XYZ file of C-alpha atoms in Angstrom:
762
model
C 43.610 128.583 98.184
C 44.051 128.106 102.211
C 47.905 128.191 102.873
C 47.233 125.142 104.822
C 45.818 122.963 101.798
C 49.002 121.032 100.226
C 50.191 121.898 97.080
C 49.734 119.796 94.048
C 52.522 116.849 93.243
C 51.513 117.188 89.443
C 51.436 120.954 89.012
C 54.916 121.514 86.831
C 55.514 125.123 88.879
C 55.876 123.435 91.992
C 59.494 122.394 92.791
C 59.363 119.374 95.055
C 62.008 117.177 96.686
C 61.525 113.407 97.396
C 61.048 112.371 100.818
C 64.634 110.177 100.888
C 66.517 113.111 99.828
C 65.576 114.907 103.185
C 68.636 115.553 105.213
C 68.638 113.678 108.763
C 69.186 116.949 110.348
C 65.978 118.352 109.197
C 63.788 115.207 109.080
C 64.966 114.888 113.084
C 63.365 118.542 113.419
C 59.798 117.470 112.215
C 57.173 117.378 115.696
C 56.880 113.797 116.078
C 58.610 111.899 113.398
C 57.387 108.654 114.785
C 53.521 109.947 113.911
C 51.651 108.202 110.992
C 51.195 110.117 107.704
C 47.858 111.150 107.058
C 45.550 110.890 103.749
C 46.917 114.229 102.465
C 50.479 113.164 103.345
C 50.136 111.083 100.326
C 51.851 113.230 97.827
C 53.952 116.115 99.965
C 55.285 114.627 103.160
C 55.721 116.579 106.361
C 59.306 116.775 105.806
C 58.817 118.215 102.400
C 56.417 120.435 104.120
C 59.161 121.664 106.467
C 62.201 121.233 104.196
C 60.739 123.377 101.604
C 60.542 127.446 102.314
C 57.884 129.872 100.660
C 60.883 131.870 99.579
C 64.665 131.989 99.827
C 64.329 135.051 101.714
C 62.210 133.153 104.241
C 64.845 130.609 104.526
C 67.871 133.142 105.351
C 65.773 135.009 108.019
C 64.700 131.869 109.758
C 68.591 130.957 110.079
C 71.064 132.514 112.001
C 74.157 131.440 110.267
C 75.280 133.543 107.434
C 73.237 133.387 104.082
C 76.185 132.341 101.939
C 76.416 129.058 104.083
C 72.819 128.502 104.045
C 72.463 128.662 100.432
C 75.413 126.024 100.323
C 73.742 123.635 102.276
C 70.510 123.765 101.135
C 72.146 123.303 97.888
C 73.623 120.063 99.213
C 70.200 118.739 100.682
C 68.653 119.316 97.552
C 71.068 117.708 95.456
C 71.338 114.462 97.502
C 70.011 111.476 96.103
C 68.147 108.627 97.439
C 70.260 105.566 98.895
C 68.548 103.899 96.057
C 70.263 106.316 93.589
C 73.661 106.025 91.950
C 75.323 109.511 93.248
C 78.028 110.814 90.957
C 81.684 110.043 91.739
C 80.963 107.941 94.538
C 81.072 104.313 94.750
C 77.917 103.244 96.131
C 78.444 100.726 98.918
C 75.622 98.949 100.774
C 74.552 100.456 103.792
C 75.694 97.502 106.424
C 79.302 97.947 104.759
C 79.097 101.967 105.581
C 81.084 102.952 108.403
C 79.607 106.422 108.718
C 76.812 107.870 105.998
C 77.643 108.461 102.371
C 79.973 111.816 101.972
C 81.212 111.962 105.615
C 84.870 112.340 106.048
C 86.100 110.381 108.956
C 87.953 106.914 109.625
C 88.887 105.452 105.897
C 88.443 101.923 107.782
C 88.058 100.066 110.595
C 91.234 98.645 112.957
C 91.268 94.778 111.955
C 91.550 92.250 114.467
C 94.964 91.407 113.805
C 96.297 95.008 115.081
C 96.184 96.051 111.547
C 97.247 100.080 112.145
C 94.081 102.549 112.263
C 93.735 103.827 108.224
C 93.314 107.467 108.296
C 91.610 108.838 105.278
C 94.610 111.588 103.800
C 92.029 113.781 103.031
C 90.459 114.067 106.788
C 93.569 115.939 107.607
C 93.159 118.359 105.704
C 90.289 119.609 107.170
C 91.274 122.601 109.487
C 89.445 123.902 112.375
C 86.266 125.690 111.730
C 86.581 129.310 110.467
C 90.363 128.765 108.977
C 90.907 127.876 105.151
C 91.233 124.483 104.117
C 94.718 123.372 103.037
C 94.570 121.859 99.911
C 97.562 118.752 99.472
C 97.638 117.997 95.807
C 100.651 116.561 93.530
C 103.241 113.971 93.716
C 105.849 113.375 96.807
C 109.019 114.514 94.148
C 111.995 112.834 94.960
C 110.798 109.758 96.939
C 113.832 107.883 98.869
C 113.262 104.156 99.615
C 116.045 104.013 101.795
C 118.417 101.243 101.390
C 117.473 97.277 101.493
C 121.658 95.606 102.139
C 123.468 93.800 104.178
C 125.735 95.823 106.910
C 128.840 94.426 104.900
C 127.973 92.722 101.947
C 130.043 89.071 100.935
C 132.861 89.561 98.305
C 131.635 88.332 94.941
C 134.249 85.937 95.006
C 133.100 83.793 98.053
C 129.214 84.204 96.902
C 128.340 81.035 95.084
C 131.428 78.745 95.965
C 131.992 76.528 98.756
C 133.814 77.681 102.032
C 137.158 76.162 101.326
C 137.012 76.678 97.770
C 136.674 80.526 97.061
C 137.863 82.028 93.542
C 140.480 84.546 93.940
C 139.651 88.268 94.818
C 140.815 90.623 92.277
C 141.263 93.681 94.940
C 142.751 91.239 97.534
C 143.482 93.193 100.876
C 141.690 96.219 99.346
C 138.549 94.749 98.898
C 136.110 96.337 101.268
C 133.678 93.215 101.437
C 133.656 90.343 103.680
C 135.687 87.125 103.024
C 135.242 85.224 105.903
C 131.605 83.367 104.897
C 131.106 82.276 108.737
C 132.160 85.855 109.906
C 129.564 86.793 107.092
C 126.506 84.866 108.202
C 127.217 85.263 111.994
C 127.633 89.454 111.926
C 126.881 90.952 109.044
C 123.713 88.825 106.970
C 120.333 89.591 108.533
C 118.287 85.997 109.825
C 116.684 84.077 107.036
C 113.158 84.840 106.114
C 110.891 81.816 107.370
C 107.948 82.873 104.973
C 107.330 80.170 102.393
C 107.714 77.619 104.314
C 111.359 78.678 104.793
C 112.343 77.604 101.427
C 113.845 79.311 98.758
C 111.043 79.860 95.948
C 114.198 80.627 93.410
C 115.952 77.258 94.368
C 112.121 75.565 94.371
C 111.862 76.558 90.689
C 115.609 76.423 89.361
C 117.240 73.781 91.546
C 119.849 76.507 92.331
C 119.867 80.218 93.867
C 121.749 82.185 92.180
C 122.274 84.522 94.894
C 124.176 82.067 96.782
C 125.213 82.711 100.609
C 123.397 86.096 100.233
C 119.771 84.232 99.598
C 117.808 85.523 102.504
C 116.709 82.105 102.516
C 119.825 80.531 102.410
C 119.503 78.106 105.496
C 116.971 75.800 103.033
C 119.945 75.235 100.558
C 123.081 74.547 102.273
C 124.587 72.089 104.545
C 127.927 71.689 106.527
C 130.072 68.297 105.633
C 132.972 66.884 106.771
C 135.883 67.021 104.717
C 138.748 64.525 104.469
C 141.051 66.058 106.657
C 138.307 66.496 109.556
C 137.073 69.678 109.147
C 133.609 71.320 108.836
C 133.188 73.187 105.552
C 129.623 75.061 104.407
C 128.694 73.796 101.057
C 125.406 75.073 98.835
C 122.810 72.331 97.443
C 121.839 71.925 93.777
C 118.557 69.937 92.688
C 120.313 68.330 89.488
C 117.008 67.214 88.469
C 115.716 70.360 88.253
C 118.474 71.834 86.928
C 118.787 69.274 83.971
C 115.073 69.850 83.398
C 115.486 73.456 83.360
C 118.830 73.959 81.558
C 122.177 74.416 82.924
C 122.859 77.566 84.533
C 126.043 78.743 83.287
C 126.794 81.516 85.740
C 124.687 83.729 87.836
C 124.034 85.816 84.872
C 121.664 83.584 83.262
C 118.249 84.120 83.872
C 115.745 81.015 83.046
C 112.549 81.743 81.089
C 113.506 85.562 80.568
C 114.040 86.664 77.097
C 115.584 89.696 75.578
C 118.373 89.584 77.896
C 120.768 92.040 76.461
C 124.689 90.958 76.724
C 126.912 92.600 78.827
C 129.333 93.235 76.006
C 126.571 94.882 73.748
C 126.378 97.601 76.653
C 129.711 98.295 77.004
C 129.645 98.688 73.135
C 126.879 101.284 73.373
C 128.197 103.034 76.218
C 131.664 103.384 74.210
C 129.589 104.000 70.774
C 130.920 101.708 69.037
C 127.907 99.884 68.175
C 126.964 100.660 64.189
C 123.417 101.675 63.018
C 124.000 101.993 59.283
C 120.377 101.995 58.080
C 119.605 104.754 60.445
C 123.034 106.961 59.791
C 121.893 106.478 55.708
C 118.281 107.824 56.334
C 119.419 110.502 58.665
C 121.390 111.658 56.080
C 118.937 111.934 53.600
C 116.232 113.196 55.888
C 118.535 116.167 56.711
C 118.777 116.650 52.967
C 115.552 116.645 52.082
C 114.800 118.742 54.747
C 117.073 121.408 53.416
C 115.520 121.060 49.909
C 111.923 121.647 51.136
C 112.960 124.342 53.190
C 114.660 126.410 50.481
C 111.593 125.796 47.970
C 109.359 127.452 50.939
C 111.593 130.082 51.921
C 112.014 131.054 47.900
C 108.111 130.740 48.006
C 107.901 133.082 51.053
C 110.135 135.707 49.509
C 108.016 135.940 46.125
C 105.268 136.653 48.175
C 106.845 139.200 50.304
C 108.058 140.702 47.264
C 104.531 141.135 45.507
C 103.266 142.692 48.698
C 106.013 145.351 48.604
C 105.562 146.337 45.313
C 102.241 146.695 46.323
C 100.728 144.286 43.596
C 97.263 143.208 44.635
C 97.556 139.932 46.301
C 95.075 137.551 44.850
C 94.782 133.472 45.886
C 95.432 131.908 42.479
C 95.753 128.572 42.563
C 96.910 127.789 39.577
C 100.544 129.288 40.634
C 99.822 127.465 44.161
C 99.447 124.126 42.465
C 102.856 124.998 40.610
C 104.891 126.069 43.972
C 103.837 122.470 44.719
C 104.848 120.624 42.040
C 107.569 122.327 42.111
C 108.475 120.994 45.736
C 107.244 117.477 44.799
C 110.139 117.741 41.950
C 112.324 118.217 44.573
C 111.460 115.324 46.299
C 113.983 112.454 46.837
C 112.980 109.069 47.493
C 114.539 107.869 50.822
C 117.379 105.721 50.455
C 115.975 102.685 52.285
C 112.566 101.675 51.938
C 110.579 99.498 54.774
C 110.896 96.168 54.886
C 107.681 93.806 54.692
C 106.769 93.697 58.075
C 104.936 90.695 60.044
C 101.423 90.978 60.081
C 99.975 91.515 63.443
C 96.067 91.297 64.959
C 94.263 93.332 67.438
C 90.368 92.385 68.110
C 88.033 91.447 70.610
C 89.682 88.692 71.982
C 92.928 90.415 72.694
C 92.527 93.084 75.433
C 95.451 95.000 75.672
C 97.493 95.542 79.002
C 98.645 99.182 78.671
C 102.675 100.030 79.297
C 102.964 101.281 82.982
C 105.663 103.156 84.079
C 107.175 102.010 87.368
C 103.934 99.177 87.936
C 104.094 98.022 84.173
C 107.624 95.864 85.686
C 107.587 92.224 84.639
C 106.271 90.685 87.593
C 103.161 92.674 87.306
C 102.857 91.829 83.109
C 103.265 88.339 83.893
C 100.467 87.817 86.556
C 98.682 89.798 84.228
C 99.026 86.912 81.590
C 98.049 84.573 83.971
C 94.460 86.227 84.432
C 94.262 86.503 80.520
C 96.121 89.614 79.209
C 96.782 88.931 75.439
C 99.046 91.780 74.760
C 101.509 93.593 76.914
C 103.874 96.438 76.599
C 107.252 97.137 78.212
C 107.788 100.117 80.419
C 108.150 103.121 78.603
C 112.036 103.330 77.832
C 113.484 106.862 76.660
C 116.111 105.992 73.699
C 118.862 108.291 74.759
C 119.256 106.032 78.016
C 118.955 103.354 75.787
C 121.666 104.186 73.157
C 123.832 104.820 76.102
C 123.608 101.516 77.288
C 122.100 101.836 80.973
C 121.343 98.928 82.485
C 118.460 100.132 84.035
C 116.649 101.476 81.087
C 117.811 97.733 79.172
C 116.276 95.689 81.628
C 112.704 97.393 80.659
C 113.292 95.232 77.555
C 113.100 91.653 79.613
C 109.870 89.964 79.029
C 108.822 86.224 80.700
C 108.381 83.179 78.549
C 104.798 83.515 78.630
C 104.760 87.045 77.019
C 106.062 85.314 73.558
C 103.059 82.706 73.108
C 100.956 83.802 70.643
C 98.032 85.884 72.030
C 94.483 84.455 71.901
C 92.821 84.471 67.888
C 89.595 83.680 66.997
C 89.240 80.962 63.895
C 86.546 83.472 62.229
C 88.402 86.253 61.902
C 89.877 86.839 58.810
C 93.018 88.602 58.470
C 94.937 88.362 55.502
C 98.485 86.909 55.204
C 98.550 86.912 59.138
C 100.537 84.013 61.221
C 99.039 83.562 64.783
C 101.701 80.698 65.445
C 104.378 83.281 64.769
C 102.969 86.309 66.615
C 103.452 86.771 70.212
C 102.045 88.854 73.325
C 105.138 91.625 74.060
C 106.062 95.009 72.607
C 108.991 97.371 73.419
C 107.650 101.297 73.602
C 110.087 103.653 73.420
C 110.021 107.758 73.678
C 112.155 110.405 71.870
C 112.527 113.900 71.225
C 114.310 113.794 67.940
C 114.262 111.497 64.934
C 118.344 110.025 65.560
C 117.344 109.025 68.899
C 114.041 107.090 67.651
C 115.447 105.714 64.652
C 118.916 104.591 66.225
C 116.819 103.061 69.335
C 114.947 101.367 66.811
C 117.514 99.436 64.801
C 119.543 98.734 68.073
C 116.242 97.075 69.048
C 115.969 95.003 66.392
C 119.611 93.745 66.637
C 119.259 92.763 69.974
C 115.744 92.060 70.986
C 114.338 89.324 68.891
C 111.375 88.634 71.036
C 109.224 91.795 69.751
C 105.623 91.657 68.686
C 105.972 95.447 68.028
C 107.572 98.517 68.545
C 104.945 101.550 69.976
C 106.131 105.154 69.423
C 104.919 107.156 72.921
C 103.324 110.127 71.719
C 101.076 110.479 75.253
C 103.058 110.771 78.165
C 102.368 113.595 80.203
C 105.019 114.166 82.882
C 106.479 117.263 82.820
C 110.027 115.917 83.003
C 109.151 113.949 79.657
C 107.232 116.880 78.248
C 109.873 119.813 78.444
C 112.612 117.252 76.273
C 109.985 117.931 73.285
C 109.108 114.026 73.968
C 105.995 111.898 74.993
C 102.695 114.009 74.505
C 105.464 117.168 73.456
C 105.296 115.700 69.838
C 101.692 115.982 69.586
C 102.217 119.717 68.811
C 104.950 118.400 66.084
C 103.216 116.339 63.751
C 105.196 117.073 60.607
C 108.329 115.681 62.762
C 106.309 113.033 64.274
C 105.628 112.173 60.554
C 109.277 111.973 59.863
C 110.099 110.138 62.625
C 107.473 107.717 62.165
C 108.373 106.982 58.580
C 112.353 106.568 59.519
C 111.480 103.870 62.270
C 109.415 101.700 59.480
C 112.442 101.994 57.454
C 115.098 100.308 59.872
C 113.071 97.835 62.127
C 112.933 95.219 59.568
C 110.112 93.204 59.842
C 108.968 94.576 63.079
C 105.589 96.755 62.743
C 105.755 100.033 63.934
C 103.032 101.354 66.066
C 101.978 105.064 68.197
C 100.152 105.824 71.163
C 98.614 109.362 71.519
C 96.497 111.234 73.236
C 93.382 113.703 72.213
C 95.961 116.824 72.293
C 97.658 119.098 74.558
C 94.931 121.374 75.427
C 91.581 120.450 76.789
C 90.026 123.019 74.216
C 92.409 121.879 71.031
C 91.884 118.176 70.214
C 94.610 117.519 67.443
C 94.475 113.772 67.387
C 91.558 113.627 64.467
C 94.066 115.735 62.462
C 97.066 113.488 63.336
C 95.662 110.089 62.640
C 94.189 111.940 58.891
C 97.772 112.645 58.221
C 99.001 109.192 59.753
C 96.955 107.135 57.740
C 96.241 108.889 54.689
C 99.693 110.347 54.156
C 101.186 114.087 53.663
C 104.288 113.321 52.084
C 104.646 112.391 48.698
C 106.348 109.797 46.428
C 108.315 110.382 42.960
C 104.984 110.037 41.013
C 103.065 112.596 43.229
C 100.961 109.873 45.359
C 100.707 110.437 48.514
C 101.647 107.356 51.293
C 100.877 106.872 54.595
C 103.753 106.949 57.285
C 103.046 103.218 57.620
C 102.608 102.596 61.395
C 100.310 99.358 61.799
C 98.206 100.304 64.863
C 96.952 103.821 66.335
C 96.110 103.643 70.435
C 94.272 106.807 71.267
C 94.096 107.607 75.325
C 90.389 109.870 75.186
C 92.029 112.843 77.032
C 94.041 115.505 77.054
C 98.120 115.887 78.511
C 96.704 119.021 80.420
C 93.733 116.320 81.691
C 96.233 114.310 82.792
C 93.965 111.189 84.429
C 91.138 113.466 85.811
C 87.567 113.398 84.342
C 86.319 110.739 82.251
C 87.593 109.612 79.294
C 86.244 110.864 76.040
C 84.568 107.927 74.064
C 82.641 109.950 72.044
C 85.874 111.553 70.469
C 87.611 108.267 70.402
C 84.549 107.214 68.389
C 84.864 109.895 65.528
C 88.941 108.679 65.400
C 87.358 105.256 64.976
C 85.217 106.289 62.292
C 87.792 107.918 59.960
C 90.255 105.036 60.270
C 87.581 102.410 59.390
C 87.126 104.379 56.332
C 90.827 104.378 55.465
C 90.607 100.559 56.119
C 87.818 100.283 53.344
C 89.536 102.572 50.910
C 92.418 99.948 51.249
C 90.003 97.235 50.716
C 88.542 98.189 47.546
C 91.879 98.968 46.152
C 93.119 95.755 47.115
C 93.902 93.773 43.533
C 93.771 96.620 41.472
C 96.780 98.493 39.723
C 96.510 101.010 42.409
C 97.032 99.064 45.109
C 99.992 99.757 46.893
C 103.201 97.595 47.120
C 103.746 96.244 50.717
C 107.515 98.464 50.670
C 105.389 101.547 49.978
C 103.140 100.511 52.730
C 104.450 97.976 55.208
C 100.281 98.666 56.916
C 99.085 97.219 53.400
C 96.372 99.617 53.743
C 94.839 98.342 57.199
C 95.526 100.249 60.483
C 94.440 98.780 63.594
C 92.653 101.070 66.341
C 92.921 100.569 69.907
C 90.900 103.050 72.504
C 92.259 103.562 75.840
C 90.623 105.329 79.164
C 88.720 104.014 81.908
C 87.880 100.837 81.401
C 87.210 98.984 84.343
C 84.949 96.116 84.052
C 83.834 93.552 81.055
C 80.433 95.819 80.666
C 82.854 98.814 79.867
C 85.251 96.587 77.757
C 81.886 95.327 75.837
C 80.348 98.720 75.518
C 83.550 100.213 74.094
C 83.940 97.734 71.791
C 80.519 97.531 70.013
C 79.488 101.748 70.566
C 83.216 102.953 69.866
C 84.112 100.848 66.987
C 87.436 100.250 68.363
C 89.620 96.663 67.374
C 90.285 96.272 71.101
C 90.952 98.386 74.482
C 93.671 99.138 76.157
C 93.354 98.545 80.076
C 95.993 100.777 82.544
C 94.446 101.795 85.889
C 91.671 99.128 85.917
C 94.171 96.647 85.491
C 96.327 97.866 88.119
C 93.279 97.572 90.565
C 91.720 94.398 89.942
C 94.195 92.594 87.276
C 91.583 89.813 87.437
C 89.700 92.090 84.757
C 91.013 90.077 81.715
C 89.410 86.837 82.893
C 85.759 89.136 83.710
C 86.602 90.094 80.017
C 87.026 86.373 78.614
C 84.274 85.056 80.896
C 82.009 87.846 80.272
C 81.045 88.448 83.856
C 82.198 89.679 87.058
C 84.258 87.771 89.570
C 83.599 88.653 93.173
C 87.248 87.650 94.318
C 87.422 86.919 98.348
C 90.303 88.209 100.393
C 92.233 85.197 100.359
C 92.137 84.952 96.520
C 93.365 88.300 96.423
C 96.055 87.817 99.414
C 96.837 84.864 96.835
C 97.842 87.084 94.237
C 99.638 89.182 96.720
C 101.907 86.231 97.348
C 102.421 85.319 93.596
C 103.617 88.637 92.859
C 106.214 88.490 95.688
C 107.308 85.061 93.897
C 107.640 86.841 90.432
C 109.329 89.421 92.094
C 112.112 87.482 93.952
C 112.382 85.421 90.544
C 113.341 88.602 88.636
C 115.149 90.712 91.265
C 116.721 87.663 93.249
C 116.376 86.595 96.904
C 119.044 88.112 98.251
C 118.749 91.532 100.534
C 118.603 93.680 97.653
C 116.241 91.633 95.969
C 113.801 91.720 98.180
C 114.195 95.409 99.026
C 112.987 95.568 95.503
C 110.613 92.961 95.329
C 108.838 94.958 98.644
C 108.954 98.474 96.554
C 107.424 97.539 93.593
C 105.082 95.315 95.302
C 103.961 98.491 97.479
C 103.609 100.539 94.123
C 101.129 97.973 93.077
C 99.129 97.585 96.384
C 99.041 101.517 96.088
C 96.479 101.077 93.281
C 95.298 97.620 94.384
C 93.581 99.068 97.566
C 90.861 100.871 95.781
C 89.255 97.606 94.489
C 86.093 97.702 95.957
C 84.536 94.178 96.008
C 81.274 93.998 93.764
C 79.656 91.801 96.650
C 79.359 95.314 98.706
C 78.367 97.138 96.192
C 74.890 98.986 95.556
C 74.701 99.282 91.733
C 77.102 97.894 89.116
C 79.174 98.296 87.137
C 81.936 99.799 89.029
C 83.540 103.101 87.667
C 86.824 103.734 87.828
C 86.659 107.419 89.008
C 83.988 106.752 91.690
C 85.707 107.442 95.259
C 84.221 104.814 98.068
C 83.049 106.380 101.130
C 84.348 104.790 104.599
C 83.594 101.102 104.103
C 84.701 97.632 105.991
C 85.109 94.670 104.375
C 83.542 91.268 104.849
C 86.148 89.822 106.815
C 88.899 91.671 108.593
C 91.680 90.514 105.937
C 88.821 92.415 103.224
C 89.125 95.193 104.975
C 93.192 95.311 105.555
C 93.430 94.913 101.808
C 91.144 97.976 101.317
C 93.320 100.333 103.738
C 94.825 103.078 102.037
C 97.245 103.662 105.085
C 100.430 102.621 103.404
C 101.738 101.341 106.828
C 99.582 98.533 106.179
C 101.034 97.778 102.562
C 103.850 97.250 104.170
C 102.521 95.046 107.013
C 100.993 92.791 103.903
C 104.034 92.885 102.186
C 105.989 91.410 105.743
C 103.326 88.522 105.283
C 105.479 87.087 102.334
C 109.093 88.891 102.275
C 109.927 88.905 106.001
C 110.255 92.106 108.335
C 111.333 95.190 106.239
C 115.263 96.206 106.890
C 115.394 99.344 108.704
C 116.739 101.215 106.645
C 113.928 100.593 104.217
C 111.583 103.363 103.331
C 108.364 104.188 101.531
C 106.358 107.034 100.360
C 103.104 106.819 98.371
C 103.629 108.414 94.819
C 100.553 110.885 95.425
C 100.014 113.177 98.495
C 96.457 112.819 98.336
C 94.032 109.964 97.381
C 93.987 111.380 93.855
C 92.914 108.817 91.518
C 96.612 109.338 89.426
C 98.623 107.176 87.857
C 102.245 108.763 86.726
C 102.083 107.513 83.330
C 100.631 105.101 80.990
C 102.898 104.691 78.145
């Protein structure tokens, strides 16, 4: 065949590249690229003929660059999809919103007209000069420092909420290191009032009284100077008695309106002094130790017998009769636990109850409250470590606080058939704890039931991949000690009263060794035996599975096929319970708190209502837990409820920032420290929120959580600013509502790179 004759495009032996896949460099090299195509070019374009060499050897001979680099460039050019196709791992942005072509590494965002700092992609800074090896900037910024946000000299607490001439007596007297002169404090030591929110204190506007008193950064809006009878001028704080009357009397500054699970100071003191009693846990742990010793003795005797037989040279054969006798001996030594679980409050997970995951750092009360506003039906506290709880640490017990909106019943479809479930007595908020040893988990559980009356459930964390937690034997380390985990969950059920116990797990600790299926089988079907020899389950009410291993952390895609396999196992268990219902073999409520029904929740990479519906339909889970998807776009719960994409404008998203700032000031206070805390956690949230790419500028839907966008600009300057990956821009956004940051305030992003990662999903 003549060399000039075009090759047949229908011939399977010919590898043709699509015309649109040709790189711009090669297209530019075609002579007269504007010339119209002839008839013979209808199947094979000129660009393709120029691009495809007769052999790889010819390609290398025609170029002066090193062969290795030429082969790599060729592969990249051949694998590049057309603009109409979706490229794996890259968010598809419409061409008119791209700053440069997809795949290029340059400025992440364009500067906005309001003077926002140029947002430079941190990945670009890792690109070294030509010929030099690229340096990778991975991992997290450990030991992050946030500086201090406090007055240069603080006001003594004895003066904080009192009129100028009627202060309380300071118990430290002249040795007090804080300022006692109110006017000196206001003029010399306190920073100027913040002028955001119209210069009015959001807390005072809501409560009618500000607990921060003179320390409030909006104090000018609720203070005045009045004349006294002796002719002096006195500074006093104002109160709105109409609001106070509607909201309830505020007894002191420690009173927290609309907040539940507030632990009294006296209870924390008793915990610190080890004076709080845990009678149920003490009895159960004593039995657990005795039962464990008996089981170990039986196991050791069996091992010694086998060793002796081996030493005398006996031919070792598997004798199932002897093996069964040994099992029966172990069962005979088993004694019933001193406590059986109380009947648990029935809970419900369903398609109408999307779950907000427990999120370390970001899953604080203001963020959860905002997600509930958007339709989150179930929420969890941040993961709390059991030992700090037992030691009465204030910071750990603060994680148990919930807003009143979280103690309202979740959405429930009347078409759902759930035995003995009372939606009116249910609530949204649950606590999550982690522990390395049974005594920590049991005692923490018992104390939680005593001090926190508003808990839907207590979830035990077996999924946290953080090294510090893992090395202690807690979090995902529990996946490798299934026997201990089984005992621990049984004990928690025994001491938790009517509060159900649930567990959150991962696929395993290693990529190539998933263990979740085996663990779920053990927790549901049971491994321990009762006195009559019947196996009984751990009694957990629900299992949540994150479709990744501990080794993966949050990289790669979640394995929903594995989640589906686990869901099928639990479905068989639930069907088995239905078959035994109303028969003599039906287990008693005290023997099986779950009553033969275990809910199963899937977790991983849910970023839209399409993902949610797909997982509900294909994986067979009862509900889906959402973590990073909610951090990036909290209105994902609204999308799920409405079943459609919501293209939130930049103005609407900025209003969310304002709402978070208001909620933060109500939670942490409106003084200098409260503003600093609110700013810090607002920036933590913005470090995820900036990753949102508006659906209105996307070429293809649905959006994928793991996709990274090329450099893009928004539909207006505000949208571009909200999409900036420069943390200095995040600080600028925070200053729109919290005023200028304190001179000593510092913020470091958690991750050194733009890795789509989160520290912990509880």
